[in-house]
Short mmCIF file of C-alpha atoms and ligand atoms in Angstrom, two decimals:
data_model
loop_
_atom_site.label_atom_id
_atom_site.label_comp_id
_atom_site.label_asym_id
_atom_site.label_seq_id
_atom_site.Cartn_x
_atom_site.Cartn_y
_atom_site.Cartn_z
CA MET A 1 27.05 15.86 14.72
CA PRO A 2 23.45 16.60 13.52
CA LEU A 3 22.80 17.90 9.99
CA LEU A 4 20.92 20.87 11.07
CA ASP A 5 22.50 23.54 13.20
CA PRO A 6 20.08 26.52 13.71
CA LYS A 7 23.02 28.75 14.61
CA GLU A 8 24.34 28.34 10.99
CA ARG A 9 21.01 29.65 9.40
CA LEU A 10 21.13 33.13 7.85
CA SER A 11 18.89 35.56 9.73
CA LEU A 12 16.35 36.89 7.33
CA ASN A 13 14.40 40.18 7.57
CA GLY A 14 10.75 38.99 7.29
CA GLY A 15 10.17 38.39 10.87
CA GLU A 16 10.22 35.22 12.99
CA ALA A 17 8.00 32.12 12.56
CA ASP A 18 7.48 28.92 14.45
CA ALA A 19 7.89 25.30 13.06
CA ILE A 20 4.84 23.85 14.53
CA GLU A 21 4.20 20.07 15.03
CA PRO A 22 0.56 19.56 13.65
CA ALA A 23 0.00 16.48 15.80
CA THR A 24 0.58 18.37 19.08
CA GLY A 25 0.60 22.03 18.34
CA ASP A 26 4.11 22.23 19.92
CA VAL A 27 6.64 24.57 18.68
CA LEU A 28 9.62 22.55 17.28
CA ASP A 29 11.86 25.37 16.30
CA THR A 30 11.72 29.05 15.16
CA PHE A 31 13.24 30.45 11.96
CA THR A 32 13.16 33.78 10.17
CA LEU A 33 11.13 34.49 7.12
CA ALA A 34 12.38 36.19 4.00
CA GLY A 35 11.40 39.80 3.27
CA PRO A 36 11.76 41.48 -0.19
CA SER A 37 15.36 42.72 0.57
CA ASP A 38 16.28 39.02 1.35
CA VAL A 39 14.96 37.90 -2.03
CA GLU A 40 16.77 40.78 -3.68
CA GLN A 41 20.07 39.89 -2.07
CA ALA A 42 19.73 36.16 -2.66
CA ALA A 43 19.08 36.73 -6.37
CA SER A 44 22.13 38.98 -6.70
CA SER A 45 24.38 36.53 -4.77
CA ALA A 46 22.93 33.65 -6.94
CA ALA A 47 23.43 35.35 -10.29
CA HIS A 48 27.06 36.00 -9.28
CA ALA A 49 27.75 32.53 -8.15
CA GLN A 50 26.05 30.92 -11.11
CA ARG A 51 28.43 32.33 -13.66
CA ASP A 52 31.33 30.42 -12.24
CA TRP A 53 29.17 27.33 -11.41
CA ALA A 54 28.07 26.91 -15.05
CA ARG A 55 31.77 26.84 -16.12
CA ARG A 56 32.85 24.16 -13.73
CA PRO A 57 33.42 20.78 -15.20
CA TYR A 58 30.20 18.64 -15.37
CA SER A 59 32.00 15.99 -13.37
CA GLU A 60 32.37 18.41 -10.48
CA ARG A 61 28.79 19.30 -10.48
CA ALA A 62 27.70 15.76 -10.69
CA ALA A 63 30.06 14.85 -7.66
CA VAL A 64 28.18 17.44 -5.52
CA LEU A 65 24.89 15.97 -6.37
CA ARG A 66 26.05 12.39 -5.63
CA ARG A 67 27.41 13.61 -2.25
CA ALA A 68 24.06 15.25 -1.61
CA GLY A 69 22.22 12.01 -2.37
CA ASP A 70 24.56 10.08 -0.06
CA LEU A 71 24.13 12.69 2.89
CA ILE A 72 20.25 12.60 2.61
CA GLN A 73 20.55 8.88 3.22
CA ARG A 74 23.25 9.30 5.98
CA TYR A 75 21.08 11.80 7.89
CA GLU A 76 17.89 9.69 7.30
CA PRO A 77 16.96 9.57 11.09
CA GLU A 78 17.19 13.31 11.57
CA ILE A 79 15.50 14.14 8.29
CA ALA A 80 12.71 11.68 8.89
CA GLU A 81 12.00 13.00 12.26
CA TRP A 82 11.54 16.49 10.79
CA ILE A 83 9.27 15.24 8.03
CA ILE A 84 7.18 13.26 10.52
CA ARG A 85 6.86 15.90 13.07
CA GLU A 86 6.68 19.14 10.96
CA SER A 87 4.46 17.87 8.14
CA GLY A 88 2.52 15.23 10.01
CA SER A 89 3.82 12.31 7.89
CA ILE A 90 3.66 8.66 8.94
CA ARG A 91 7.09 6.92 9.05
CA GLY A 92 6.53 5.19 5.63
CA LYS A 93 5.88 8.38 3.92
CA ALA A 94 8.91 10.07 5.36
CA ASP A 95 10.94 6.94 4.28
CA PHE A 96 9.61 7.26 0.74
CA GLU A 97 10.46 11.02 0.69
CA ILE A 98 13.94 10.44 1.73
CA ARG A 99 14.59 7.50 -0.58
CA THR A 100 13.10 9.49 -3.45
CA ALA A 101 14.97 12.71 -2.52
CA ALA A 102 18.36 10.75 -2.67
CA GLU A 103 17.32 9.25 -6.04
CA GLU A 104 16.48 12.75 -7.38
CA CYS A 105 19.99 13.64 -6.46
CA TYR A 106 21.60 10.77 -8.17
CA GLU A 107 19.29 11.16 -11.27
CA ALA A 108 20.35 14.71 -11.46
CA ALA A 109 24.02 13.83 -11.22
CA ALA A 110 23.56 11.48 -14.21
CA LEU A 111 21.80 14.34 -15.99
CA ALA A 112 24.95 16.43 -15.80
CA HIS A 113 26.67 13.70 -17.89
CA ARG A 114 24.14 13.73 -20.65
CA PRO A 115 24.85 15.00 -24.23
CA ILE A 116 23.93 18.61 -24.27
CA GLY A 117 23.37 19.24 -27.99
CA GLN A 118 22.92 18.39 -31.53
CA VAL A 119 25.01 18.87 -34.60
CA LEU A 120 22.65 20.14 -37.34
CA PRO A 121 23.03 19.86 -41.10
CA SER A 122 23.66 23.24 -42.75
CA SER A 123 23.18 24.48 -46.34
CA THR A 124 26.49 26.41 -46.09
CA PRO A 125 29.90 25.19 -45.17
CA ARG A 126 29.93 25.70 -41.44
CA LEU A 127 29.60 23.96 -38.28
CA SER A 128 26.07 24.28 -36.90
CA TYR A 129 24.99 22.93 -33.53
CA THR A 130 22.76 23.58 -30.58
CA THR A 131 23.73 23.37 -26.97
CA ARG A 132 21.86 23.33 -23.78
CA VAL A 133 22.93 26.20 -21.57
CA PRO A 134 21.85 26.80 -17.92
CA ALA A 135 18.80 29.08 -17.59
CA GLY A 136 20.47 31.11 -14.94
CA VAL A 137 18.84 31.45 -11.61
CA VAL A 138 15.90 29.26 -11.06
CA GLY A 139 13.03 30.12 -8.56
CA VAL A 140 11.47 26.97 -6.89
CA ILE A 141 8.21 27.47 -5.13
CA ALA A 142 7.09 24.32 -3.27
CA PRO A 143 4.04 23.06 -1.15
CA PHE A 144 3.80 21.65 2.22
CA ASN A 145 2.54 18.08 1.43
CA ALA A 146 5.71 16.34 0.31
CA PRO A 147 8.07 19.15 1.05
CA LEU A 148 11.49 17.40 0.63
CA VAL A 149 10.66 15.61 -2.71
CA LEU A 150 8.72 18.55 -4.15
CA GLY A 151 11.58 20.94 -3.39
CA VAL A 152 14.45 18.65 -4.34
CA ARG A 153 12.86 17.42 -7.62
CA SER A 154 13.62 20.95 -9.04
CA VAL A 155 16.49 22.07 -6.87
CA ALA A 156 18.76 19.04 -7.70
CA PRO A 157 18.37 18.95 -11.56
CA ALA A 158 18.53 22.75 -11.73
CA LEU A 159 21.91 22.71 -9.86
CA ALA A 160 23.30 19.72 -11.73
CA LEU A 161 22.67 21.62 -14.99
CA GLY A 162 24.56 24.64 -13.88
CA ASN A 163 21.93 26.99 -12.48
CA ALA A 164 21.66 28.68 -9.04
CA VAL A 165 18.41 28.20 -7.16
CA LEU A 166 16.19 30.31 -4.88
CA LEU A 167 13.97 27.86 -3.01
CA LYS A 168 10.84 29.18 -1.27
CA PRO A 169 9.38 26.42 0.86
CA ASP A 170 5.96 26.69 2.37
CA PRO A 171 6.43 28.32 5.82
CA ARG A 172 4.64 25.39 7.49
CA THR A 173 7.34 23.06 6.35
CA ALA A 174 10.27 25.39 6.14
CA ILE A 175 12.77 23.12 7.89
CA CYS A 176 12.14 19.77 6.18
CA GLY A 177 11.34 21.42 2.93
CA GLY A 178 13.99 24.11 2.94
CA HIS A 179 16.71 24.25 5.65
CA VAL A 180 17.35 20.41 5.34
CA LEU A 181 18.32 21.01 1.68
CA SER A 182 20.51 23.95 2.35
CA ALA A 183 22.34 21.97 5.12
CA VAL A 184 22.70 18.90 2.90
CA PHE A 185 24.05 20.92 -0.13
CA ALA A 186 26.43 22.89 2.03
CA GLU A 187 27.86 19.72 3.38
CA ALA A 188 28.00 18.26 -0.04
CA GLY A 189 30.39 21.03 -1.04
CA LEU A 190 28.09 23.22 -3.15
CA PRO A 191 29.75 26.46 -3.60
CA GLU A 192 28.40 29.36 -1.63
CA GLY A 193 25.63 31.53 -3.22
CA LEU A 194 24.18 28.78 -5.33
CA LEU A 195 21.18 27.68 -3.15
CA HIS A 196 19.16 30.12 -0.98
CA VAL A 197 16.35 29.07 1.17
CA LEU A 198 13.57 31.87 1.50
CA PRO A 199 10.81 30.70 3.61
CA GLY A 200 7.73 32.90 3.27
CA GLY A 201 4.16 33.27 1.85
CA ALA A 202 2.70 34.43 -1.42
CA GLU A 203 4.39 37.83 -1.46
CA THR A 204 7.88 36.19 -1.12
CA GLY A 205 6.92 33.96 -3.95
CA GLN A 206 5.87 36.95 -6.10
CA ALA A 207 9.02 38.88 -5.16
CA LEU A 208 11.04 35.92 -6.33
CA ILE A 209 9.24 35.57 -9.67
CA ALA A 210 9.43 39.28 -10.26
CA ASP A 211 13.13 39.50 -9.63
CA PRO A 212 14.70 40.07 -13.07
CA ARG A 213 17.57 37.76 -12.29
CA VAL A 214 15.34 34.70 -11.90
CA ARG A 215 14.75 33.37 -15.36
CA VAL A 216 12.67 30.20 -14.82
CA VAL A 217 10.05 29.57 -12.10
CA SER A 218 9.26 25.98 -10.96
CA PHE A 219 6.00 26.09 -9.13
CA THR A 220 4.24 23.30 -7.40
CA GLY A 221 0.87 24.08 -5.63
CA SER A 222 -2.75 24.78 -6.01
CA THR A 223 -4.36 25.68 -9.30
CA ALA A 224 -5.56 29.02 -8.04
CA ALA A 225 -2.11 30.10 -6.97
CA GLY A 226 -0.67 28.52 -10.15
CA ARG A 227 -2.78 30.77 -12.37
CA SER A 228 -1.48 33.82 -10.54
CA VAL A 229 2.07 32.59 -10.68
CA GLY A 230 1.69 31.89 -14.41
CA ALA A 231 0.27 35.30 -15.13
CA LEU A 232 2.96 37.04 -13.18
CA ALA A 233 5.75 35.06 -14.81
CA ALA A 234 4.34 35.73 -18.25
CA SER A 235 4.14 39.51 -17.48
CA HIS A 236 7.90 39.29 -16.80
CA LEU A 237 8.34 37.02 -19.90
CA LYS A 238 9.69 34.14 -17.88
CA ARG A 239 9.07 30.54 -18.31
CA ALA A 240 6.93 28.92 -15.51
CA HIS A 241 6.63 25.25 -14.92
CA LEU A 242 3.39 24.79 -13.21
CA GLU A 243 2.55 21.44 -11.41
CA LEU A 244 -0.95 21.96 -9.86
CA GLY A 245 -3.97 20.46 -8.32
CA GLY A 246 -6.02 17.44 -9.28
CA ASN A 247 -9.18 15.40 -8.85
CA SER A 248 -8.09 12.09 -10.13
CA ALA A 249 -10.28 9.20 -11.05
CA PHE A 250 -9.80 5.64 -9.90
CA LEU A 251 -11.85 3.36 -12.14
CA VAL A 252 -12.84 -0.18 -11.03
CA LEU A 253 -14.13 -2.35 -13.95
CA GLU A 254 -16.68 -5.04 -13.78
CA ASP A 255 -14.03 -7.85 -13.91
CA ALA A 256 -12.02 -6.42 -11.15
CA ASP A 257 -10.74 -8.69 -8.24
CA LEU A 258 -11.99 -6.81 -5.22
CA ASP A 259 -9.79 -8.73 -2.80
CA ALA A 260 -6.72 -7.23 -4.60
CA ALA A 261 -8.25 -3.88 -5.41
CA MET A 262 -9.19 -2.75 -1.79
CA SER A 263 -5.61 -2.09 -0.61
CA THR A 264 -4.90 0.14 -3.73
CA ALA A 265 -8.35 1.80 -3.39
CA ALA A 266 -7.71 2.85 0.26
CA TRP A 267 -4.05 3.97 -0.39
CA ALA A 268 -5.35 6.00 -3.40
CA SER A 269 -7.39 8.29 -1.04
CA PHE A 270 -6.06 7.98 2.36
CA PHE A 271 -2.27 8.03 1.92
CA HIS A 272 -0.78 11.01 3.74
CA GLN A 273 -4.33 12.06 4.73
CA GLY A 274 -5.26 12.64 1.05
CA GLN A 275 -3.03 15.61 0.96
CA VAL A 276 -1.34 14.53 -2.31
CA CYS A 277 -2.03 16.06 -5.71
CA MET A 278 -2.53 12.64 -7.27
CA THR A 279 -5.04 11.57 -4.63
CA ALA A 280 -8.02 9.66 -6.07
CA GLY A 281 -10.92 12.16 -5.56
CA ARG A 282 -13.27 10.04 -7.57
CA HIS A 283 -13.80 6.34 -7.30
CA LEU A 284 -15.78 5.21 -10.32
CA VAL A 285 -16.95 1.63 -9.71
CA HIS A 286 -18.95 -0.64 -12.01
CA ALA A 287 -22.50 -0.83 -10.72
CA SER A 288 -22.23 -4.74 -10.42
CA LEU A 289 -19.53 -4.22 -7.67
CA TYR A 290 -20.54 -0.85 -6.20
CA ASP A 291 -22.36 -2.03 -3.03
CA GLU A 292 -19.69 -4.46 -2.08
CA TYR A 293 -17.05 -1.95 -2.87
CA VAL A 294 -18.51 0.84 -0.78
CA ALA A 295 -18.95 -1.67 2.08
CA ARG A 296 -15.43 -3.04 1.87
CA LEU A 297 -13.80 0.41 1.51
CA ALA A 298 -15.77 1.69 4.49
CA GLU A 299 -14.74 -1.38 6.54
CA LYS A 300 -11.13 -0.74 5.65
CA ALA A 301 -11.39 2.96 6.51
CA ASP A 302 -12.85 2.27 9.81
CA ALA A 303 -10.00 -0.10 10.52
CA LEU A 304 -7.21 2.44 9.93
CA ALA A 305 -5.59 4.09 12.92
CA VAL A 306 -5.35 7.91 12.91
CA GLY A 307 -3.06 9.59 15.42
CA ASP A 308 0.40 11.23 16.30
CA PRO A 309 2.72 9.68 13.76
CA PHE A 310 5.78 10.43 15.78
CA ARG A 311 4.71 8.66 19.01
CA GLU A 312 2.25 6.03 17.77
CA GLN A 313 2.10 3.45 15.05
CA VAL A 314 -0.67 4.82 12.84
CA HIS A 315 -1.83 4.76 9.22
CA LEU A 316 -2.81 8.32 8.95
CA GLY A 317 -1.49 11.35 10.76
CA PRO A 318 -2.87 14.95 11.34
CA VAL A 319 -3.72 17.34 8.39
CA ILE A 320 -1.37 20.25 8.19
CA ASP A 321 -3.44 23.01 9.96
CA ARG A 322 -6.83 24.15 10.91
CA GLY A 323 -7.55 25.91 7.73
CA GLN A 324 -7.04 22.50 5.81
CA LEU A 325 -9.10 20.65 8.33
CA ASP A 326 -12.09 23.20 8.00
CA LYS A 327 -11.91 23.01 4.38
CA ILE A 328 -12.27 19.21 4.38
CA ASP A 329 -14.96 19.27 6.89
CA GLU A 330 -16.98 21.78 5.05
CA LEU A 331 -16.91 19.84 1.80
CA VAL A 332 -17.79 16.58 3.51
CA ARG A 333 -20.69 18.28 5.43
CA SER A 334 -22.16 20.16 2.59
CA SER A 335 -22.11 16.91 0.59
CA ALA A 336 -23.71 15.03 3.37
CA GLU A 337 -26.41 17.63 3.88
CA ALA A 338 -27.21 17.49 0.19
CA GLY A 339 -27.77 13.72 0.26
CA VAL A 340 -24.47 11.92 0.01
CA ARG A 341 -24.14 8.91 2.35
CA VAL A 342 -21.24 8.92 4.74
CA ALA A 343 -20.27 5.33 4.78
CA ALA A 344 -17.25 5.81 6.99
CA GLY A 345 -15.53 8.74 8.84
CA GLY A 346 -16.71 12.18 8.47
CA THR A 347 -15.60 13.05 11.89
CA HIS A 348 -12.55 14.46 13.33
CA HIS A 349 -10.79 15.57 16.61
CA ASP A 350 -8.11 18.20 16.74
CA LEU A 351 -6.38 17.98 13.36
CA TYR A 352 -7.18 14.24 12.98
CA TYR A 353 -9.63 13.60 10.26
CA ARG A 354 -10.98 10.09 10.05
CA PRO A 355 -10.64 8.48 6.66
CA THR A 356 -14.04 9.12 4.98
CA VAL A 357 -15.94 7.18 2.41
CA LEU A 358 -18.85 9.01 0.63
CA ALA A 359 -21.35 6.81 -1.11
CA ASP A 360 -23.64 7.95 -3.96
CA ALA A 361 -21.29 10.98 -4.58
CA GLY A 362 -21.50 13.19 -7.43
CA ALA A 363 -24.99 12.50 -8.49
CA ASP A 364 -25.90 16.12 -9.05
CA SER A 365 -22.70 16.89 -10.85
CA GLY A 366 -24.40 17.41 -14.11
CA SER A 367 -23.48 21.09 -14.01
CA GLY A 368 -19.80 20.07 -14.12
CA PRO A 369 -16.83 20.88 -12.01
CA GLY A 370 -17.13 23.64 -9.44
CA SER A 371 -20.77 22.79 -8.79
CA VAL A 372 -21.79 22.37 -5.19
CA GLY A 373 -24.34 20.37 -3.22
CA ALA A 374 -24.02 16.67 -3.14
CA SER A 375 -21.18 16.88 -5.69
CA ALA A 376 -18.93 19.31 -3.64
CA ALA A 377 -16.46 16.69 -2.22
CA TYR A 378 -16.70 14.81 -5.58
CA ALA A 379 -16.34 17.67 -8.00
CA LEU A 380 -13.64 19.74 -6.10
CA GLU A 381 -10.20 18.87 -4.88
CA VAL A 382 -10.58 18.07 -1.11
CA PHE A 383 -7.02 17.50 -0.32
CA GLY A 384 -8.06 15.30 2.58
CA PRO A 385 -8.64 11.58 3.29
CA VAL A 386 -11.93 11.49 1.47
CA ALA A 387 -13.06 8.77 -0.99
CA PRO A 388 -16.16 9.74 -2.93
CA VAL A 389 -17.57 6.68 -4.70
CA ARG A 390 -19.93 6.71 -7.67
CA ALA A 391 -21.33 3.85 -9.81
CA PHE A 392 -21.20 3.53 -13.63
CA HIS A 393 -22.96 1.14 -15.92
CA THR A 394 -21.01 1.19 -19.12
CA LEU A 395 -17.44 2.09 -20.21
CA ASP A 396 -18.82 4.99 -22.11
CA GLU A 397 -20.36 6.28 -19.01
CA ALA A 398 -17.15 5.68 -17.00
CA VAL A 399 -15.29 7.77 -19.62
CA GLU A 400 -17.79 10.50 -19.53
CA LEU A 401 -17.62 10.60 -15.81
CA ALA A 402 -13.81 10.48 -15.44
CA ASN A 403 -13.58 13.29 -18.05
CA ASP A 404 -16.10 15.45 -16.14
CA THR A 405 -13.42 17.53 -14.41
CA SER A 406 -11.26 20.54 -15.39
CA TYR A 407 -8.10 18.71 -14.04
CA GLY A 408 -5.96 16.26 -15.81
CA LEU A 409 -3.38 14.77 -13.51
CA ALA A 410 -3.60 11.03 -12.66
CA LEU A 411 -5.74 8.07 -13.54
CA GLY A 412 -5.91 4.61 -12.09
CA ILE A 413 -7.69 1.69 -13.66
CA VAL A 414 -8.26 -1.83 -11.97
CA THR A 415 -9.27 -4.70 -14.26
CA ARG A 416 -8.16 -8.14 -15.21
CA ASP A 417 -7.79 -6.99 -18.74
CA ALA A 418 -4.88 -4.67 -19.16
CA ALA A 419 -5.38 -4.18 -22.87
CA ARG A 420 -8.93 -2.92 -22.29
CA ALA A 421 -7.60 -0.62 -19.59
CA LEU A 422 -4.99 0.82 -22.07
CA ASP A 423 -7.67 1.38 -24.59
CA LEU A 424 -9.97 3.14 -21.96
CA ALA A 425 -7.04 5.30 -20.86
CA GLN A 426 -6.75 6.66 -24.38
CA ARG A 427 -10.16 8.21 -23.93
CA ILE A 428 -9.32 9.89 -20.65
CA PRO A 429 -6.52 12.47 -21.09
CA THR A 430 -4.22 12.79 -18.05
CA GLY A 431 -0.49 13.24 -17.53
CA LEU A 432 -0.18 10.02 -15.60
CA VAL A 433 -1.93 6.69 -15.90
CA HIS A 434 -1.51 3.54 -13.75
CA ILE A 435 -3.17 0.20 -14.77
CA ASN A 436 -3.82 -2.09 -11.91
CA ASP A 437 -2.43 0.50 -9.42
CA GLN A 438 -3.68 3.59 -7.80
CA THR A 439 -3.04 7.13 -8.69
CA VAL A 440 -0.39 8.21 -6.16
CA ASN A 441 2.83 7.20 -8.01
CA ASP A 442 6.27 9.07 -8.45
CA GLU A 443 9.60 7.96 -9.61
CA PRO A 444 12.51 10.38 -10.31
CA VAL A 445 13.21 8.70 -13.77
CA ALA A 446 9.62 9.37 -15.01
CA ALA A 447 8.52 12.55 -16.66
CA PHE A 448 5.85 13.83 -14.07
CA GLY A 449 3.16 16.35 -14.85
CA GLY A 450 -0.45 17.07 -15.49
CA LEU A 451 -2.74 18.49 -18.15
CA ALA A 452 -5.40 21.14 -18.17
CA ASP A 453 -6.01 22.74 -14.80
CA SER A 454 -3.35 20.34 -13.30
CA GLY A 455 -0.49 22.26 -15.04
CA THR A 456 0.92 23.54 -18.26
CA GLY A 457 1.94 20.21 -19.57
CA SER A 458 5.30 20.84 -18.33
CA ARG A 459 7.25 17.85 -16.93
CA PHE A 460 9.73 17.10 -14.11
CA GLY A 461 11.90 13.96 -13.99
CA GLY A 462 14.53 12.11 -15.97
CA GLU A 463 15.25 13.68 -19.38
CA ALA A 464 12.43 16.14 -19.03
CA ASN A 465 14.42 18.08 -16.59
CA LEU A 466 16.71 19.03 -19.37
CA ASP A 467 13.88 20.98 -21.02
CA ALA A 468 12.79 22.35 -17.78
CA PHE A 469 16.20 23.95 -16.46
CA THR A 470 18.17 24.77 -19.64
CA GLU A 471 17.77 27.07 -22.62
CA THR A 472 18.79 26.03 -26.18
CA ARG A 473 21.54 28.06 -27.95
CA TRP A 474 22.23 27.78 -31.75
CA THR A 475 25.88 28.23 -32.61
CA THR A 476 27.50 28.39 -36.11
CA VAL A 477 31.26 28.47 -36.91
CA ARG A 478 32.77 29.12 -40.27
CA ALA A 479 36.46 28.93 -41.26
CA THR A 480 36.50 32.37 -42.83
CA PRO A 481 34.07 35.34 -42.71
CA ALA A 482 30.88 34.97 -44.67
CA ALA A 483 30.45 36.94 -47.95
CA TYR A 484 27.07 38.68 -48.74
CA PRO A 485 25.72 40.56 -51.83
CA PHE A 486 26.68 43.99 -50.25
P1 LIG B 1 -0.63 26.75 -2.46
O1 LIG B 1 -0.83 26.97 -3.91
O2 LIG B 1 -1.49 27.53 -1.49
O3 LIG B 1 0.86 26.95 -2.08
C1 LIG B 1 1.88 26.33 -2.73
C2 LIG B 1 3.24 27.19 -2.55
O4 LIG B 1 2.96 28.42 -3.26
C3 LIG B 1 3.47 27.59 -1.13
O5 LIG B 1 4.90 27.76 -0.94
C4 LIG B 1 2.86 29.05 -1.06
O6 LIG B 1 3.46 29.86 -0.11
C5 LIG B 1 3.17 29.55 -2.39
N1 LIG B 1 2.18 30.51 -2.98
C6 LIG B 1 0.81 30.55 -2.71
N2 LIG B 1 0.35 31.63 -3.44
C7 LIG B 1 1.22 32.11 -4.19
C8 LIG B 1 1.32 33.19 -5.07
N3 LIG B 1 0.29 33.96 -5.42
N4 LIG B 1 2.39 33.50 -5.68
C9 LIG B 1 3.64 32.83 -5.38
N5 LIG B 1 3.67 31.73 -4.50
C10 LIG B 1 2.45 31.42 -3.89
O7 LIG B 1 -0.87 25.21 -2.37
P2 LIG B 1 -1.40 24.35 -1.02
O8 LIG B 1 -2.74 24.41 -0.84
O9 LIG B 1 -0.50 24.64 0.14
O10 LIG B 1 -0.76 22.90 -1.48
C11 LIG B 1 -1.71 22.04 -1.99
C12 LIG B 1 -1.96 22.15 -3.49
O11 LIG B 1 -0.72 21.79 -4.29
C13 LIG B 1 -2.95 21.16 -3.94
O12 LIG B 1 -3.75 21.79 -4.93
C14 LIG B 1 -2.19 20.10 -4.71
O13 LIG B 1 -2.89 19.42 -5.51
C15 LIG B 1 -1.06 20.83 -5.23
N6 LIG B 1 0.07 20.03 -5.56
C16 LIG B 1 0.48 19.69 -6.80
C17 LIG B 1 1.46 18.82 -7.06
C18 LIG B 1 1.82 18.44 -8.43
O14 LIG B 1 3.00 17.95 -8.74
N7 LIG B 1 0.96 18.64 -9.50
C19 LIG B 1 2.28 18.30 -6.04
C20 LIG B 1 1.79 18.65 -4.72
C21 LIG B 1 0.72 19.50 -4.47
#
C-alpha cells in the first residue's frame, strides 16, 4: 500500500491547484488549496484536539513521534520520488531530507522525555517552580526548497511538546512538504485534529497568523515575507520565529589546500541549484590563490551535469519555476553587463540553470548591501547556482568584506589553521559557522538560526525547540492560605 492516497485528502475551499514537475512541466497530481474558511475550521479543530493531547502521557506523544520517524524511512522510495519530482531535487538531496526528517522525529520524541521545569528557591515557605506548558496551536509556514525538512523541523517538536499544528506548505511543494507529513502522522497514530495541512499562498499564511487560536508562528522563508509575517504576528501579540534569507560568506585563507577545498567550494554554491538559505553567496579568496581558485571552480562547474533528476544521473536539477529562473538570470546578466566576468555558466535552457562562477564580483559594492550593478549577484541573495568570487589581501579586509551584508546566517572558513579560523569567526557574527567546511550544514540536534536580516535570533533544533514551542508557567504552592497586612 502506498503512503499517499489522494482520496483520503480533505477537500479544501480555496480552489484546485496542480503539483507540477519542474523538470518536465508535467502535472503530477492535483490538490485543493486552503481558503479562509479552511484555516478557521482547522484552527478550531486543532484548539479542541490540543487540550486532550497536552494531557496525554509524554510517553504516548513520544511513541507517535518515533513511529512517524520509522514510517518516513519505511516509505522512503515513495517520499523520495515526490521530493525529486515535485521540488526538482537530485536523489542525494532527497535522501538527505528523508534521513533528516526521520531524525527530526526521533529527536522530537526524545524532547518529550526532557525535564520540563525548574524548582526555584523562595523567600516564603512554599513550593515554587516553573513548568514548560504547550503553546497551544502552532502555525508553521514553510518554503519550497527543502519542503519536508523545513516543515517537519517545526511540526515534530511542536507535536511532541503537546501542541497542535497548522502547516502551510508552499503550494509548489504541497505534496512532499505537506500531504506526506499528514499521511505519515495519521499512520503513526496521531489523534485526529492535531495536524492540518493547508496549502496556499501569502493570504493563507496571513489568515493562519491572524487566527486567535494560533499562539506561536514558525516561519521559514524570505526576509521580505518574514518582515511582514513578524509585523502581523506582533500586531496580534504573538511570538513569531523567523528563519529568513542569507548571503553567506565562504572564506578561503592563504594557507588553504585548494585540492581539498574545491569540492566544498562547489557544494557551497551549487547544492540544490543554490536554492538553500545557507548557500555561499560570496566566495572571498586570498589574492595569492584567487586566479587559480576561479579557474578551478569554473572547471568544476563546467563539469557538473544539469538535467532531469528523476530520469538522469545529474548533479543539479531544475530551479523551481520560471519566476525563480528569471530572477537568477537577471542578477547574473546585470552583473555581467556591469563588468563582472562570467568564468563559467551564465546560461540556461528551460528551468535548467548552469552552475555559474562570477569572477571579480562585488567590486562596486562600496555602497553596501542592496546596491546594484556589478555587485548585484554578489550583494543580494540570488537563490540560484551562482558563485560570485572576490579577492582579499589581508584578514582585516576579509572581515570587512564578510561583514558587508545585512544578513547573518552562515559562515564557512577554509584554512590549515583552525585556531586562526576560530579567531576570525569571532569577528564575523553569524548564527552558524563551519571551519574547513562549507556553509550548507544542518543537523537536528543543533540549534539552527540566523542573525540580523536572517532571522530574529530564534533557534530550531535540539533543546532550542523547548523554547520555541512551549510557554513557561510559574507555580507556587503553600500548605495553608497566605496571611497579608489586611
Ligand atoms: P517566501 O518568503 O516567498 O515563501 C516562504 C513561505 O511563506 C511560503 O509558504 C509562502 O507561501 C509564504 N508566504 C510568503 N509571503 C507571505 C506572507 N506575507 N505572509 C505569510 N506567508 C507568506 O520564500 P521563497 O522565496 O519561496 O523561499 C526562499 C527564501 O526562504 C530564501 O530567502 C531563503 O533564504 C529562505 N529560507 C530560509 C531558511 C532558514 O532556515 N533561514 C531555510 C530555507 C529558506
